[in-house]
Amino acid sequence: MHAQVDDEIVVQSHHLDEQPRRGRILEVHGPGGTEPFLVRWDDSGHTALVFPGADASVVHLTHRE
């Protein structure tokens, strides 16, 4: 999984009545844009170091200079 700062990470829910969890990638700590990522979660504002699993995907947003 590769990402850049300001991309969005989406983690799918394992329960039918829950929405996917979304967060903004603040830092990329792995070589070449790989995990782990420092993520600020939209639902809580909490910041955490994330090692995404198979239930996660990265949404590459348009980067502005």
Coordinates of N, CA, C and O in Angstrom, one line a residue:
M1 N 0.9 -1.2 0.0 CA 0.0 0.0 0.0 C 0.9 1.2 0.0 O 1.8 1.3 0.8
H2 N 0.6 2.1 -0.9 CA 1.4 3.4 -1.0 C 0.5 4.6 -0.8 O -0.7 4.6 -1.3
A3 N 1.0 5.6 -0.2 CA 0.2 6.8 0.1 C 1.2 8.0 0.1 O 2.4 7.9 0.1
Q4 N 0.5 9.2 0.0 CA 1.2 10.5 0.2 C 0.5 11.2 1.3 O -0.7 11.0 1.6
V5 N 1.2 12.2 1.8 CA 0.6 13.1 2.8 C -0.7 13.7 2.2 O -0.7 14.1 1.0
D6 N -1.7 13.8 3.0 CA -3.1 14.4 2.6 C -3.9 13.4 1.8 O -5.1 13.7 1.5
D7 N -3.5 12.2 1.5 CA -4.4 11.1 1.0 C -5.3 10.7 2.1 O -5.1 11.0 3.3
E8 N -6.4 10.1 1.7 CA -7.4 9.6 2.7 C -7.2 8.1 2.8 O -7.0 7.4 1.8
I9 N -7.3 7.6 4.0 CA -7.4 6.1 4.3 C -8.8 5.7 4.7 O -9.4 6.5 5.4
V10 N -9.3 4.6 4.1 CA -10.6 4.2 4.4 C -10.5 2.7 4.9 O -9.9 1.9 4.2
V11 N -11.0 2.5 6.1 CA -11.0 1.1 6.6 C -12.5 0.6 6.7 O -13.3 1.2 7.3
Q12 N -12.7 -0.5 6.0 CA -14.1 -1.0 5.9 C -14.5 -1.6 7.2 O -13.7 -2.1 7.9
S13 N -15.8 -1.4 7.5 CA -16.4 -1.9 8.7 C -16.7 -3.5 8.6 O -16.9 -4.0 7.5
H14 N -16.6 -4.1 9.7 CA -16.9 -5.6 9.7 C -18.4 -5.8 10.2 O -18.8 -7.0 10.4
H15 N -19.2 -4.7 10.4 CA -20.5 -4.8 10.9 C -21.4 -4.1 9.8 O -21.1 -3.1 9.3
L16 N -22.6 -4.7 9.6 CA -23.5 -4.2 8.6 C -24.0 -2.8 8.9 O -24.2 -2.0 8.0
D17 N -24.2 -2.4 10.1 CA -24.7 -1.1 10.5 C -23.7 0.0 10.7 O -24.0 1.0 11.2
E18 N -22.4 -0.3 10.4 CA -21.4 0.7 10.7 C -20.8 1.2 9.3 O -20.7 0.4 8.4
Q19 N -20.5 2.5 9.3 CA -19.9 3.1 8.1 C -18.4 2.8 8.1 O -17.8 2.6 9.2
P20 N -17.7 2.9 7.0 CA -16.3 2.8 6.9 C -15.6 3.9 7.8 O -16.2 5.0 7.9
R21 N -14.5 3.6 8.3 CA -13.7 4.6 9.1 C -12.8 5.4 8.1 O -12.1 4.7 7.3
R22 N -12.8 6.7 8.2 CA -12.0 7.5 7.3 C -11.0 8.4 8.0 O -11.4 8.8 9.1
G23 N -9.9 8.6 7.5 CA -8.9 9.5 8.1 C -8.0 10.1 7.1 O -7.8 9.6 6.0
R24 N -7.3 11.2 7.5 CA -6.4 11.9 6.6 C -5.0 11.5 7.0 O -4.6 11.4 8.2
I25 N -4.1 11.1 6.0 CA -2.8 10.7 6.3 C -1.9 12.0 6.5 O -1.9 12.8 5.6
L26 N -1.3 12.1 7.7 CA -0.5 13.3 8.0 C 0.9 13.0 7.7 O 1.7 14.0 7.4
E27 N 1.4 11.8 7.9 CA 2.8 11.5 7.7 C 2.9 10.1 7.1 O 2.1 9.2 7.5
V28 N 3.9 9.8 6.3 CA 4.2 8.5 5.7 C 5.6 8.1 6.2 O 6.6 8.8 6.0
H29 N 5.7 7.0 7.0 CA 6.9 6.6 7.7 C 7.7 5.5 6.9 O 8.8 5.3 7.3
G30 N 7.1 4.8 6.0 CA 7.8 3.8 5.3 C 8.5 4.2 4.1 O 8.2 5.3 3.5
P31 N 9.4 3.5 3.6 CA 10.2 3.8 2.4 C 9.3 3.8 1.1 O 8.4 2.9 1.0
G32 N 9.4 4.8 0.3 CA 8.7 4.8 -1.0 C 7.2 5.0 -0.8 O 6.4 4.6 -1.7
G33 N 6.7 5.6 0.3 CA 5.3 5.9 0.5 C 4.5 4.8 1.1 O 3.3 4.7 1.1
T34 N 5.3 3.8 1.7 CA 4.6 2.6 2.3 C 4.3 2.9 3.8 O 4.8 3.8 4.4
E35 N 3.5 2.0 4.4 CA 3.1 2.1 5.8 C 4.4 1.9 6.7 O 5.3 1.3 6.2
P36 N 4.3 2.4 7.9 CA 3.1 2.9 8.6 C 2.8 4.4 8.3 O 3.7 5.1 7.8
F37 N 1.5 4.7 8.5 CA 1.1 6.1 8.3 C 0.6 6.7 9.6 O 0.0 6.1 10.4
L38 N 0.9 8.0 9.8 CA 0.3 8.7 10.9 C -1.0 9.3 10.3 O -1.0 10.0 9.3
V39 N -2.1 8.9 11.0 CA -3.5 9.2 10.5 C -4.3 10.0 11.6 O -4.2 9.6 12.7
R40 N -5.0 11.0 11.1 CA -6.0 11.7 12.0 C -7.3 11.2 11.5 O -7.8 11.4 10.4
W41 N -8.0 10.5 12.4 CA -9.3 9.9 12.1 C -10.4 11.0 12.1 O -10.5 11.8 13.0
D42 N -11.2 11.0 11.1 CA -12.3 12.0 10.9 C -13.3 11.9 12.0 O -13.9 12.9 12.5
D43 N -13.7 10.7 12.5 CA -14.8 10.5 13.4 C -14.4 10.9 14.8 O -15.3 11.3 15.6
S44 N -13.1 10.9 15.2 CA -12.7 11.2 16.6 C -11.7 12.3 16.7 O -11.5 12.9 17.8
G45 N -11.0 12.6 15.6 CA -9.9 13.6 15.7 C -8.7 13.0 16.3 O -7.7 13.7 16.3
H46 N -8.7 11.8 16.7 CA -7.6 11.1 17.3 C -6.5 10.8 16.2 O -6.8 10.5 15.1
T47 N -5.3 11.0 16.6 CA -4.1 10.7 15.7 C -3.5 9.4 16.2 O -3.2 9.2 17.4
A48 N -3.2 8.5 15.2 CA -2.5 7.3 15.5 C -1.6 6.8 14.4 O -1.8 7.1 13.2
L49 N -0.6 6.0 14.8 CA 0.3 5.4 13.8 C -0.5 4.1 13.3 O -0.8 3.3 14.1
V50 N -0.7 4.0 12.0 CA -1.5 2.9 11.5 C -0.7 2.0 10.5 O 0.0 2.5 9.7
F51 N -0.8 0.7 10.8 CA -0.3 -0.3 9.9 C -1.5 -0.9 9.2 O -2.1 -1.9 9.8
P52 N -2.0 -0.5 8.1 CA -3.3 -0.9 7.5 C -3.3 -2.4 7.1 O -2.3 -2.9 6.7
G53 N -4.4 -3.0 7.3 CA -4.7 -4.4 7.0 C -5.3 -4.5 5.6 O -5.5 -3.5 4.9
A54 N -5.8 -5.7 5.3 CA -6.4 -5.9 4.0 C -7.8 -5.2 3.9 O -8.3 -5.1 2.7
D55 N -8.3 -4.8 5.0 CA -9.6 -4.1 4.9 C -9.5 -2.6 4.7 O -10.5 -1.9 4.7
A56 N -8.3 -2.1 4.4 CA -8.0 -0.7 4.2 C -7.7 -0.4 2.8 O -7.1 -1.2 2.1
S57 N -8.0 0.8 2.4 CA -7.6 1.3 1.1 C -7.2 2.8 1.2 O -7.6 3.5 2.1
V58 N -6.4 3.2 0.2 CA -6.0 4.6 0.2 C -6.6 5.3 -1.0 O -6.7 4.8 -2.1
V59 N -7.2 6.4 -0.7 CA -7.8 7.3 -1.8 C -6.8 8.4 -2.0 O -6.5 9.2 -1.2
H60 N -6.3 8.4 -3.2 CA -5.3 9.4 -3.6 C -6.0 10.6 -4.0 O -6.7 10.6 -5.0
L61 N -5.8 11.7 -3.3 CA -6.4 12.9 -3.6 C -5.5 13.8 -4.4 O -4.3 13.6 -4.5
T62 N -6.1 14.7 -5.2 CA -5.3 15.6 -6.0 C -4.4 16.5 -5.1 O -4.9 17.1 -4.1
H63 N -3.1 16.5 -5.3 CA -2.2 17.3 -4.5 C -1.9 18.6 -5.2 O -1.6 18.7 -6.4
R64 N -2.1 19.7 -4.4 CA -1.8 21.0 -4.9 C -0.5 21.5 -4.4 O 0.0 21.2 -3.3
E65 N 0.2 22.3 -5.3 CA 1.5 22.8 -5.0 C 1.3 24.2 -4.3 O 0.4 24.9 -4.5

